[in-house]
Amino acid sequence: MTSLAIETHGLGKRFGARTALESIDLEVPRGTAFGFLGRNGAGKTTLVRLLLGLAQPTSGTMRLLGTEPRLALARVGAIVEEPRFHPHLTGRENLLVHAAARDAHAAARIPAALERVGLAARADDAVKGYSLGMCQRLGIARCLLCDPELLILDEPVNGLDPAGILEFRRLVRSLVEEGRTVLLSSHLLDEVEKTCDSAAIVDNGRVVAQGTIAQLTERGDERTIDIVAAPAVKAAHVLAATPLVRRAVEHDGGIRATLAPDAPRDADIVTALLTRLLAEGIAVERVNPVRRSLEDQFLSMTTRLEHA
């Protein structure tokens, strides 16, 4: 069995003269949450539609769960754009309609699926009375009816309030803990960073970066450390004169030191700077490496930055 849940090579899709996706190479490991991250119009939904057989690629190949997509779809649960239901039917009845097209055990999974997404108490209410967030949760419940190995979710937190987003995050992590794979297509950088293990950043139909969240946030040559010390002026001068530091400036009540390219990594550089400051009789209150966020990386790699 392949270790990849999704694998694409040179995947492309054109609509007439417009290129929606170009030469997409993705490797989504099994048993992980993977974010497909891009601004609106970047090509996220087009990829989802290709993976699910709702559109045909104009170039490249793709495999789901180690086989051709059409052979894997029985083991895939998906939400594409906004989930739609029969408004006059209840949530439970909508799931029963869907279960009829699934395997023989799908209907028996309905109570557990409704409980898992927090809709058990509203399961017998007509969907026309559901909020957008409730419809999103019902869509996830529908995904669970096939006991999926892979879930493909397109903008699944649209309409959820902060509490609902937190519950969704916990749900995704619980699914991953069970060995399932979740592909989460989203433009919400913070949510991808908090929910996913790995991600790909897409811009103008191309993947511009791919890797674990840690790898993506560590990219770039410039590393910085925030230091609170007294006397601050002396500390800034000492740091600026240190070969490990490129520059040191006042920042937010402390000092932000930009490190030289050859400075040690992680705890080693913190120890080196702390030792240097203490040797000069400087009282150090706090030393914090500045973590580069996924948003920083996204903005540095996409056309948003070019047009800012």
PDB file of C-alpha atoms in Angstrom:
ATOM      1  CA  MET A   1       0.000   0.000   0.000  1.00  0.00           C
ATOM      2  CA  THR A   2       1.390   3.386  -0.984  1.00  0.00           C
ATOM      3  CA  SER A   3       2.178   5.854   1.788  1.00  0.00           C
ATOM      4  CA  LEU A   4       0.441   8.607  -0.186  1.00  0.00           C
ATOM      5  CA  ALA A   5      -3.291   9.301  -0.065  1.00  0.00           C
ATOM      6  CA  ILE A   6      -3.136  11.766  -2.966  1.00  0.00           C
ATOM      7  CA  GLU A   7      -0.467  11.949  -5.654  1.00  0.00           C
ATOM      8  CA  THR A   8      -0.525  14.186  -8.729  1.00  0.00           C
ATOM      9  CA  HIS A   9       2.086  14.736 -11.403  1.00  0.00           C
ATOM     10  CA  GLY A  10       1.977  17.613 -13.876  1.00  0.00           C
ATOM     11  CA  LEU A  11      -1.752  18.027 -13.291  1.00  0.00           C
ATOM     12  CA  GLY A  12      -3.264  20.825 -15.338  1.00  0.00           C
ATOM     13  CA  LYS A  13      -6.660  22.219 -16.274  1.00  0.00           C
ATOM     14  CA  ARG A  14      -7.510  24.793 -18.909  1.00  0.00           C
ATOM     15  CA  PHE A  15     -10.844  26.436 -19.650  1.00  0.00           C
ATOM     16  CA  GLY A  16     -10.428  27.685 -23.192  1.00  0.00           C
ATOM     17  CA  ALA A  17      -7.552  30.161 -23.150  1.00  0.00           C
ATOM     18  CA  ARG A  18      -7.540  30.406 -19.344  1.00  0.00           C
ATOM     19  CA  THR A  19      -5.244  28.188 -17.288  1.00  0.00           C
ATOM     20  CA  ALA A  20      -6.813  27.284 -13.943  1.00  0.00           C
ATOM     21  CA  LEU A  21      -4.096  24.836 -12.852  1.00  0.00           C
ATOM     22  CA  GLU A  22      -0.673  24.261 -14.335  1.00  0.00           C
ATOM     23  CA  SER A  23       1.690  21.365 -13.652  1.00  0.00           C
ATOM     24  CA  ILE A  24       0.507  20.597 -10.116  1.00  0.00           C
ATOM     25  CA  ASP A  25       2.687  18.065  -8.268  1.00  0.00           C
ATOM     26  CA  LEU A  26       1.193  17.069  -4.920  1.00  0.00           C
ATOM     27  CA  GLU A  27       2.150  14.399  -2.403  1.00  0.00           C
ATOM     28  CA  VAL A  28      -0.309  14.067   0.470  1.00  0.00           C
ATOM     29  CA  PRO A  29       0.813  11.471   3.055  1.00  0.00           C
ATOM     30  CA  ARG A  30      -1.748   9.084   4.510  1.00  0.00           C
ATOM     31  CA  GLY A  31      -2.937   9.756   8.029  1.00  0.00           C
ATOM     32  CA  THR A  32      -2.308  13.507   7.928  1.00  0.00           C
ATOM     33  CA  ALA A  33      -4.216  16.763   7.578  1.00  0.00           C
ATOM     34  CA  PHE A  34      -2.986  18.539   4.444  1.00  0.00           C
ATOM     35  CA  GLY A  35      -3.847  22.139   3.573  1.00  0.00           C
ATOM     36  CA  PHE A  36      -4.234  23.310  -0.019  1.00  0.00           C
ATOM     37  CA  LEU A  37      -3.832  27.006   0.594  1.00  0.00           C
ATOM     38  CA  GLY A  38      -4.459  29.912  -1.751  1.00  0.00           C
ATOM     39  CA  ARG A  39      -6.407  33.095  -2.212  1.00  0.00           C
ATOM     40  CA  ASN A  40      -9.854  32.989  -3.804  1.00  0.00           C
ATOM     41  CA  GLY A  41      -9.517  32.186  -7.500  1.00  0.00           C
ATOM     42  CA  ALA A  42      -6.113  30.529  -7.126  1.00  0.00           C
ATOM     43  CA  GLY A  43      -7.371  27.149  -8.371  1.00  0.00           C
ATOM     44  CA  LYS A  44      -8.268  25.321  -5.134  1.00  0.00           C
ATOM     45  CA  THR A  45     -11.800  24.261  -6.082  1.00  0.00           C
ATOM     46  CA  THR A  46     -10.644  23.235  -9.550  1.00  0.00           C
ATOM     47  CA  LEU A  47      -8.193  20.794  -7.971  1.00  0.00           C
ATOM     48  CA  VAL A  48     -10.921  19.363  -5.734  1.00  0.00           C
ATOM     49  CA  ARG A  49     -13.211  18.870  -8.734  1.00  0.00           C
ATOM     50  CA  LEU A  50     -10.458  17.098 -10.662  1.00  0.00           C
ATOM     51  CA  LEU A  51      -9.700  14.735  -7.778  1.00  0.00           C
ATOM     52  CA  LEU A  52     -13.371  13.812  -7.464  1.00  0.00           C
ATOM     53  CA  GLY A  53     -13.916  13.247 -11.177  1.00  0.00           C
ATOM     54  CA  LEU A  54     -16.239  16.253 -11.497  1.00  0.00           C
ATOM     55  CA  ALA A  55     -13.931  17.715 -14.136  1.00  0.00           C
ATOM     56  CA  GLN A  56     -11.322  16.191 -16.403  1.00  0.00           C
ATOM     57  CA  PRO A  57      -7.683  17.334 -16.468  1.00  0.00           C
ATOM     58  CA  THR A  58      -6.128  18.622 -19.662  1.00  0.00           C
ATOM     59  CA  SER A  59      -2.711  17.296 -18.639  1.00  0.00           C
ATOM     60  CA  GLY A  60      -0.982  15.162 -16.017  1.00  0.00           C
ATOM     61  CA  THR A  61      -1.958  12.218 -13.827  1.00  0.00           C
ATOM     62  CA  MET A  62      -3.446  11.686 -10.379  1.00  0.00           C
ATOM     63  CA  ARG A  63      -3.975   8.829  -7.927  1.00  0.00           C
ATOM     64  CA  LEU A  64      -6.151   8.555  -4.818  1.00  0.00           C
ATOM     65  CA  LEU A  65      -5.390   5.967  -2.145  1.00  0.00           C
ATOM     66  CA  GLY A  66      -2.880   4.317  -4.468  1.00  0.00           C
ATOM     67  CA  THR A  67      -5.219   3.780  -7.411  1.00  0.00           C
ATOM     68  CA  GLU A  68      -7.183   5.564 -10.136  1.00  0.00           C
ATOM     69  CA  PRO A  69      -9.554   8.162  -8.645  1.00  0.00           C
ATOM     70  CA  ARG A  70     -12.714   6.470  -9.990  1.00  0.00           C
ATOM     71  CA  LEU A  71     -11.767   3.252  -8.199  1.00  0.00           C
ATOM     72  CA  ALA A  72     -11.154   5.025  -4.886  1.00  0.00           C
ATOM     73  CA  LEU A  73     -14.238   7.246  -4.647  1.00  0.00           C
ATOM     74  CA  ALA A  74     -16.206   4.741  -2.556  1.00  0.00           C
ATOM     75  CA  ARG A  75     -13.640   5.368   0.204  1.00  0.00           C
ATOM     76  CA  VAL A  76     -13.673   9.180  -0.169  1.00  0.00           C
ATOM     77  CA  GLY A  77     -15.934  11.704   1.564  1.00  0.00           C
ATOM     78  CA  ALA A  78     -16.065  15.209   0.114  1.00  0.00           C
ATOM     79  CA  ILE A  79     -17.522  18.697   0.354  1.00  0.00           C
ATOM     80  CA  VAL A  80     -17.254  20.795  -2.816  1.00  0.00           C
ATOM     81  CA  GLU A  81     -17.947  24.485  -2.281  1.00  0.00           C
ATOM     82  CA  GLU A  82     -21.152  24.971  -0.227  1.00  0.00           C
ATOM     83  CA  PRO A  83     -22.899  21.670   0.636  1.00  0.00           C
ATOM     84  CA  ARG A  84     -26.460  21.460  -0.669  1.00  0.00           C
ATOM     85  CA  PHE A  85     -29.426  19.567   0.762  1.00  0.00           C
ATOM     86  CA  HIS A  86     -33.160  19.146   0.248  1.00  0.00           C
ATOM     87  CA  PRO A  87     -34.454  22.062   2.364  1.00  0.00           C
ATOM     88  CA  HIS A  88     -37.852  20.522   3.177  1.00  0.00           C
ATOM     89  CA  LEU A  89     -36.280  17.324   4.566  1.00  0.00           C
ATOM     90  CA  THR A  90     -34.734  17.011   8.006  1.00  0.00           C
ATOM     91  CA  GLY A  91     -31.023  16.622   8.514  1.00  0.00           C
ATOM     92  CA  ARG A  92     -31.489  12.939   9.278  1.00  0.00           C
ATOM     93  CA  GLU A  93     -33.673  12.422   6.200  1.00  0.00           C
ATOM     94  CA  ASN A  94     -31.090  14.108   3.986  1.00  0.00           C
ATOM     95  CA  LEU A  95     -28.457  11.728   5.272  1.00  0.00           C
ATOM     96  CA  LEU A  96     -30.774   8.753   4.667  1.00  0.00           C
ATOM     97  CA  VAL A  97     -31.181   9.850   1.032  1.00  0.00           C
ATOM     98  CA  HIS A  98     -27.416  10.013   0.662  1.00  0.00           C
ATOM     99  CA  ALA A  99     -26.872   6.715   2.490  1.00  0.00           C
ATOM    100  CA  ALA A 100     -29.112   4.949  -0.022  1.00  0.00           C
ATOM    101  CA  ALA A 101     -26.458   5.557  -2.676  1.00  0.00           C
ATOM    102  CA  ARG A 102     -23.642   4.345  -0.446  1.00  0.00           C
ATOM    103  CA  ASP A 103     -22.796   0.923   0.995  1.00  0.00           C
ATOM    104  CA  ALA A 104     -25.203  -1.220   2.985  1.00  0.00           C
ATOM    105  CA  HIS A 105     -23.832   0.015   6.312  1.00  0.00           C
ATOM    106  CA  ALA A 106     -24.079   3.762   5.563  1.00  0.00           C
ATOM    107  CA  ALA A 107     -27.516   4.268   7.122  1.00  0.00           C
ATOM    108  CA  ALA A 108     -26.383   2.676  10.376  1.00  0.00           C
ATOM    109  CA  ARG A 109     -23.593   5.271  10.636  1.00  0.00           C
ATOM    110  CA  ILE A 110     -26.011   8.232  10.600  1.00  0.00           C
ATOM    111  CA  PRO A 111     -26.582   8.576  14.397  1.00  0.00           C
ATOM    112  CA  ALA A 112     -22.849   8.516  15.159  1.00  0.00           C
ATOM    113  CA  ALA A 113     -22.094  10.980  12.351  1.00  0.00           C
ATOM    114  CA  LEU A 114     -24.732  13.444  13.600  1.00  0.00           C
ATOM    115  CA  GLU A 115     -23.419  13.133  17.150  1.00  0.00           C
ATOM    116  CA  ARG A 116     -19.861  13.663  16.029  1.00  0.00           C
ATOM    117  CA  VAL A 117     -20.604  16.975  14.272  1.00  0.00           C
ATOM    118  CA  GLY A 118     -22.855  18.248  17.075  1.00  0.00           C
ATOM    119  CA  LEU A 119     -26.185  18.002  15.235  1.00  0.00           C
ATOM    120  CA  ALA A 120     -27.874  15.163  17.114  1.00  0.00           C
ATOM    121  CA  ALA A 121     -30.273  17.563  18.857  1.00  0.00           C
ATOM    122  CA  ARG A 122     -31.325  19.200  15.555  1.00  0.00           C
ATOM    123  CA  ALA A 123     -31.281  16.090  13.379  1.00  0.00           C
ATOM    124  CA  ASP A 124     -35.084  15.989  13.026  1.00  0.00           C
ATOM    125  CA  ASP A 125     -35.481  19.679  12.132  1.00  0.00           C
ATOM    126  CA  ALA A 126     -35.977  20.702   8.497  1.00  0.00           C
ATOM    127  CA  VAL A 127     -32.735  21.813   6.875  1.00  0.00           C
ATOM    128  CA  LYS A 128     -34.399  25.029   5.662  1.00  0.00           C
ATOM    129  CA  GLY A 129     -34.119  26.198   9.278  1.00  0.00           C
ATOM    130  CA  TYR A 130     -30.392  25.434   9.520  1.00  0.00           C
ATOM    131  CA  SER A 131     -27.764  28.156   9.585  1.00  0.00           C
ATOM    132  CA  LEU A 132     -24.914  28.076   7.076  1.00  0.00           C
ATOM    133  CA  GLY A 133     -22.635  26.721   9.786  1.00  0.00           C
ATOM    134  CA  MET A 134     -25.077  23.907  10.570  1.00  0.00           C
ATOM    135  CA  CYS A 135     -25.235  23.012   6.874  1.00  0.00           C
ATOM    136  CA  GLN A 136     -21.441  22.851   6.816  1.00  0.00           C
ATOM    137  CA  ARG A 137     -21.509  20.456   9.773  1.00  0.00           C
ATOM    138  CA  LEU A 138     -24.230  18.364   8.116  1.00  0.00           C
ATOM    139  CA  GLY A 139     -21.990  18.209   5.046  1.00  0.00           C
ATOM    140  CA  ILE A 140     -19.184  16.754   7.151  1.00  0.00           C
ATOM    141  CA  ALA A 141     -21.626  14.242   8.666  1.00  0.00           C
ATOM    142  CA  ARG A 142     -22.545  13.209   5.125  1.00  0.00           C
ATOM    143  CA  CYS A 143     -18.854  12.658   4.381  1.00  0.00           C
ATOM    144  CA  LEU A 144     -18.595  10.256   7.309  1.00  0.00           C
ATOM    145  CA  LEU A 145     -21.313   7.896   6.067  1.00  0.00           C
ATOM    146  CA  CYS A 146     -18.905   5.963   3.849  1.00  0.00           C
ATOM    147  CA  ASP A 147     -16.416   5.507   6.704  1.00  0.00           C
ATOM    148  CA  PRO A 148     -13.877   7.344   4.530  1.00  0.00           C
ATOM    149  CA  GLU A 149     -10.153   6.764   4.347  1.00  0.00           C
ATOM    150  CA  LEU A 150      -9.835  10.183   2.711  1.00  0.00           C
ATOM    151  CA  LEU A 151     -11.861  13.363   3.222  1.00  0.00           C
ATOM    152  CA  ILE A 152     -11.610  16.226   0.732  1.00  0.00           C
ATOM    153  CA  LEU A 153     -13.092  19.410   2.188  1.00  0.00           C
ATOM    154  CA  ASP A 154     -13.413  22.618   0.168  1.00  0.00           C
ATOM    155  CA  GLU A 155     -13.573  25.708   2.438  1.00  0.00           C
ATOM    156  CA  PRO A 156     -15.295  23.702   5.216  1.00  0.00           C
ATOM    157  CA  VAL A 157     -15.295  26.383   7.939  1.00  0.00           C
ATOM    158  CA  ASN A 158     -17.278  28.934   5.921  1.00  0.00           C
ATOM    159  CA  GLY A 159     -20.143  30.140   8.086  1.00  0.00           C
ATOM    160  CA  LEU A 160     -18.797  28.675  11.332  1.00  0.00           C
ATOM    161  CA  ASP A 161     -18.487  30.918  14.387  1.00  0.00           C
ATOM    162  CA  PRO A 162     -15.259  30.808  16.458  1.00  0.00           C
ATOM    163  CA  ALA A 163     -16.607  28.004  18.662  1.00  0.00           C
ATOM    164  CA  GLY A 164     -17.630  26.037  15.586  1.00  0.00           C
ATOM    165  CA  ILE A 165     -14.200  26.511  14.021  1.00  0.00           C
ATOM    166  CA  LEU A 166     -12.550  25.193  17.192  1.00  0.00           C
ATOM    167  CA  GLU A 167     -14.840  22.154  17.150  1.00  0.00           C
ATOM    168  CA  PHE A 168     -14.052  21.585  13.484  1.00  0.00           C
ATOM    169  CA  ARG A 169     -10.332  21.700  14.227  1.00  0.00           C
ATOM    170  CA  ARG A 170     -10.766  19.087  16.944  1.00  0.00           C
ATOM    171  CA  LEU A 171     -12.839  16.946  14.583  1.00  0.00           C
ATOM    172  CA  VAL A 172     -10.134  17.011  11.904  1.00  0.00           C
ATOM    173  CA  ARG A 173      -7.451  16.066  14.384  1.00  0.00           C
ATOM    174  CA  SER A 174      -9.588  13.197  15.737  1.00  0.00           C
ATOM    175  CA  LEU A 175     -10.080  11.897  12.186  1.00  0.00           C
ATOM    176  CA  VAL A 176      -6.332  11.996  11.594  1.00  0.00           C
ATOM    177  CA  GLU A 177      -5.730  10.173  14.884  1.00  0.00           C
ATOM    178  CA  GLU A 178      -7.934   7.374  13.513  1.00  0.00           C
ATOM    179  CA  GLY A 179      -5.597   7.038  10.531  1.00  0.00           C
ATOM    180  CA  ARG A 180      -7.723   8.952   8.028  1.00  0.00           C
ATOM    181  CA  THR A 181      -6.395  11.615   5.661  1.00  0.00           C
ATOM    182  CA  VAL A 182      -7.960  15.070   5.354  1.00  0.00           C
ATOM    183  CA  LEU A 183      -7.292  17.424   2.419  1.00  0.00           C
ATOM    184  CA  LEU A 184      -8.423  20.868   3.518  1.00  0.00           C
ATOM    185  CA  SER A 185      -8.755  23.469   0.757  1.00  0.00           C
ATOM    186  CA  SER A 186      -8.847  26.951   2.280  1.00  0.00           C
ATOM    187  CA  HIS A 187      -7.872  30.601   2.008  1.00  0.00           C
ATOM    188  CA  LEU A 188      -7.721  30.915   5.821  1.00  0.00           C
ATOM    189  CA  LEU A 189      -4.024  30.840   6.614  1.00  0.00           C
ATOM    190  CA  ASP A 190      -4.351  30.792  10.379  1.00  0.00           C
ATOM    191  CA  GLU A 191      -6.766  27.871  10.291  1.00  0.00           C
ATOM    192  CA  VAL A 192      -4.511  25.814   8.007  1.00  0.00           C
ATOM    193  CA  GLU A 193      -1.529  26.532  10.244  1.00  0.00           C
ATOM    194  CA  LYS A 194      -3.409  25.436  13.382  1.00  0.00           C
ATOM    195  CA  THR A 195      -5.135  22.398  11.856  1.00  0.00           C
ATOM    196  CA  CYS A 196      -2.833  20.849   9.269  1.00  0.00           C
ATOM    197  CA  ASP A 197       0.402  18.876   9.411  1.00  0.00           C
ATOM    198  CA  SER A 198       1.526  19.866   5.904  1.00  0.00           C
ATOM    199  CA  ALA A 199       0.395  22.235   3.196  1.00  0.00           C
ATOM    200  CA  ALA A 200       0.893  23.401  -0.351  1.00  0.00           C
ATOM    201  CA  ILE A 201       0.619  27.075  -1.280  1.00  0.00           C
ATOM    202  CA  VAL A 202      -0.969  27.682  -4.679  1.00  0.00           C
ATOM    203  CA  ASP A 203      -0.916  30.948  -6.603  1.00  0.00           C
ATOM    204  CA  ASN A 204      -2.153  31.611 -10.125  1.00  0.00           C
ATOM    205  CA  GLY A 205      -2.697  27.898 -10.682  1.00  0.00           C
ATOM    206  CA  ARG A 206       0.814  26.851  -9.628  1.00  0.00           C
ATOM    207  CA  VAL A 207       2.149  25.298  -6.430  1.00  0.00           C
ATOM    208  CA  VAL A 208       4.773  27.752  -5.179  1.00  0.00           C
ATOM    209  CA  ALA A 209       5.689  25.914  -1.955  1.00  0.00           C
ATOM    210  CA  GLN A 210       4.961  22.556  -0.341  1.00  0.00           C
ATOM    211  CA  GLY A 211       6.058  20.854   2.864  1.00  0.00           C
ATOM    212  CA  THR A 212       5.276  20.452   6.541  1.00  0.00           C
ATOM    213  CA  ILE A 213       3.962  23.509   8.359  1.00  0.00           C
ATOM    214  CA  ALA A 214       7.308  23.727  10.185  1.00  0.00           C
ATOM    215  CA  GLN A 215       9.229  23.651   6.895  1.00  0.00           C
ATOM    216  CA  LEU A 216       7.022  26.297   5.328  1.00  0.00           C
ATOM    217  CA  THR A 217       7.297  28.684   8.257  1.00  0.00           C
ATOM    218  CA  GLU A 218      11.072  28.251   8.513  1.00  0.00           C
ATOM    219  CA  ARG A 219      11.764  29.207   4.898  1.00  0.00           C
ATOM    220  CA  GLY A 220      13.631  32.383   4.179  1.00  0.00           C
ATOM    221  CA  ASP A 221      17.124  33.552   5.040  1.00  0.00           C
ATOM    222  CA  GLU A 222      16.227  36.167   7.648  1.00  0.00           C
ATOM    223  CA  ARG A 223      15.909  34.940  11.238  1.00  0.00           C
ATOM    224  CA  THR A 224      15.164  37.235  14.139  1.00  0.00           C
ATOM    225  CA  ILE A 225      15.150  37.089  17.933  1.00  0.00           C
ATOM    226  CA  ASP A 226      13.338  39.416  20.349  1.00  0.00           C
ATOM    227  CA  ILE A 227      15.223  40.294  23.521  1.00  0.00           C
ATOM    228  CA  VAL A 228      14.128  42.237  26.600  1.00  0.00           C
ATOM    229  CA  ALA A 229      17.202  43.373  28.570  1.00  0.00           C
ATOM    230  CA  ALA A 230      18.487  46.267  30.681  1.00  0.00           C
ATOM    231  CA  PRO A 231      20.125  48.590  30.103  1.00  0.00           C
ATOM    232  CA  ALA A 232      18.525  48.351  26.646  1.00  0.00           C
ATOM    233  CA  VAL A 233      20.874  50.763  24.865  1.00  0.00           C
ATOM    234  CA  LYS A 234      23.965  48.885  26.044  1.00  0.00           C
ATOM    235  CA  ALA A 235      22.334  45.557  25.120  1.00  0.00           C
ATOM    236  CA  ALA A 236      21.617  46.809  21.598  1.00  0.00           C
ATOM    237  CA  HIS A 237      25.226  47.931  21.148  1.00  0.00           C
ATOM    238  CA  VAL A 238      26.587  44.619  22.449  1.00  0.00           C
ATOM    239  CA  LEU A 239      24.315  42.628  20.146  1.00  0.00           C
ATOM    240  CA  ALA A 240      25.119  44.783  17.120  1.00  0.00           C
ATOM    241  CA  ALA A 241      28.838  44.189  17.701  1.00  0.00           C
ATOM    242  CA  THR A 242      28.378  40.412  17.865  1.00  0.00           C
ATOM    243  CA  PRO A 243      29.355  38.560  14.629  1.00  0.00           C
ATOM    244  CA  LEU A 244      26.270  36.361  14.979  1.00  0.00           C
ATOM    245  CA  VAL A 245      23.985  39.405  14.629  1.00  0.00           C
ATOM    246  CA  ARG A 246      23.485  41.382  11.435  1.00  0.00           C
ATOM    247  CA  ARG A 247      21.658  44.260  13.137  1.00  0.00           C
ATOM    248  CA  ALA A 248      19.882  45.080  16.423  1.00  0.00           C
ATOM    249  CA  VAL A 249      17.118  47.693  16.700  1.00  0.00           C
ATOM    250  CA  GLU A 250      14.511  48.764  19.245  1.00  0.00           C
ATOM    251  CA  HIS A 251      11.237  46.912  18.783  1.00  0.00           C
ATOM    252  CA  ASP A 252       8.038  46.785  20.857  1.00  0.00           C
ATOM    253  CA  GLY A 253       9.669  47.639  24.181  1.00  0.00           C
ATOM    254  CA  GLY A 254      12.706  45.478  23.586  1.00  0.00           C
ATOM    255  CA  ILE A 255      15.360  44.712  20.980  1.00  0.00           C
ATOM    256  CA  ARG A 256      14.910  42.752  17.761  1.00  0.00           C
ATOM    257  CA  ALA A 257      18.139  41.135  16.610  1.00  0.00           C
ATOM    258  CA  THR A 258      18.404  40.003  12.995  1.00  0.00           C
ATOM    259  CA  LEU A 259      20.796  37.085  12.808  1.00  0.00           C
ATOM    260  CA  ALA A 260      23.682  36.554  10.427  1.00  0.00           C
ATOM    261  CA  PRO A 261      23.165  33.765   7.848  1.00  0.00           C
ATOM    262  CA  ASP A 262      25.787  31.542   9.523  1.00  0.00           C
ATOM    263  CA  ALA A 263      24.373  31.937  13.047  1.00  0.00           C
ATOM    264  CA  PRO A 264      23.562  28.648  14.858  1.00  0.00           C
ATOM    265  CA  ARG A 265      20.009  27.330  14.904  1.00  0.00           C
ATOM    266  CA  ASP A 266      17.378  27.257  17.635  1.00  0.00           C
ATOM    267  CA  ALA A 267      18.582  26.859  21.230  1.00  0.00           C
ATOM    268  CA  ASP A 268      22.275  27.240  20.323  1.00  0.00           C
ATOM    269  CA  ILE A 269      21.877  30.839  19.144  1.00  0.00           C
ATOM    270  CA  VAL A 270      19.742  31.743  22.167  1.00  0.00           C
ATOM    271  CA  THR A 271      22.428  30.339  24.479  1.00  0.00           C
ATOM    272  CA  ALA A 272      25.202  32.178  22.630  1.00  0.00           C
ATOM    273  CA  LEU A 273      23.479  35.578  22.785  1.00  0.00           C
ATOM    274  CA  LEU A 274      22.419  35.110  26.406  1.00  0.00           C
ATOM    275  CA  THR A 275      25.992  34.239  27.407  1.00  0.00           C
ATOM    276  CA  ARG A 276      27.328  37.304  25.569  1.00  0.00           C
ATOM    277  CA  LEU A 277      24.874  39.690  27.248  1.00  0.00           C
ATOM    278  CA  LEU A 278      25.405  38.291  30.747  1.00  0.00           C
ATOM    279  CA  ALA A 279      29.175  38.560  30.310  1.00  0.00           C
ATOM    280  CA  GLU A 280      28.694  42.305  29.796  1.00  0.00           C
ATOM    281  CA  GLY A 281      26.688  42.650  33.008  1.00  0.00           C
ATOM    282  CA  ILE A 282      23.360  43.070  31.201  1.00  0.00           C
ATOM    283  CA  ALA A 283      20.224  41.783  32.938  1.00  0.00           C
ATOM    284  CA  VAL A 284      18.186  39.700  30.501  1.00  0.00           C
ATOM    285  CA  GLU A 285      14.466  39.266  31.127  1.00  0.00           C
ATOM    286  CA  ARG A 286      13.452  37.371  28.015  1.00  0.00           C
ATOM    287  CA  VAL A 287      14.920  35.919  24.787  1.00  0.00           C
ATOM    288  CA  ASN A 288      12.404  34.699  22.191  1.00  0.00           C
ATOM    289  CA  PRO A 289      13.130  33.502  18.652  1.00  0.00           C
ATOM    290  CA  VAL A 290      10.587  35.111  16.313  1.00  0.00           C
ATOM    291  CA  ARG A 291       8.635  32.403  14.535  1.00  0.00           C
ATOM    292  CA  ARG A 292       7.831  33.109  10.915  1.00  0.00           C
ATOM    293  CA  SER A 293       4.106  32.551  10.436  1.00  0.00           C
ATOM    294  CA  LEU A 294       2.451  30.794   7.537  1.00  0.00           C
ATOM    295  CA  GLU A 295       0.908  34.145   6.654  1.00  0.00           C
ATOM    296  CA  ASP A 296       4.384  35.681   6.331  1.00  0.00           C
ATOM    297  CA  GLN A 297       5.413  32.876   4.016  1.00  0.00           C
ATOM    298  CA  PHE A 298       2.201  33.076   2.007  1.00  0.00           C
ATOM    299  CA  LEU A 299       2.539  36.813   1.437  1.00  0.00           C
ATOM    300  CA  SER A 300       6.173  36.476   0.433  1.00  0.00           C
ATOM    301  CA  MET A 301       5.347  33.870  -2.224  1.00  0.00           C
ATOM    302  CA  THR A 302       2.109  35.042  -3.815  1.00  0.00           C
ATOM    303  CA  THR A 303       1.054  37.866  -6.048  1.00  0.00           C
ATOM    304  CA  ARG A 304      -0.645  39.644  -3.165  1.00  0.00           C
ATOM    305  CA  LEU A 305       2.724  40.930  -2.078  1.00  0.00           C
ATOM    306  CA  GLU A 306       3.557  42.087  -5.608  1.00  0.00           C
ATOM    307  CA  HIS A 307       0.409  44.224  -5.752  1.00  0.00           C
ATOM    308  CA  ALA A 308       0.434  45.461  -2.142  1.00  0.00           C
TER     309      ALA A 308
END
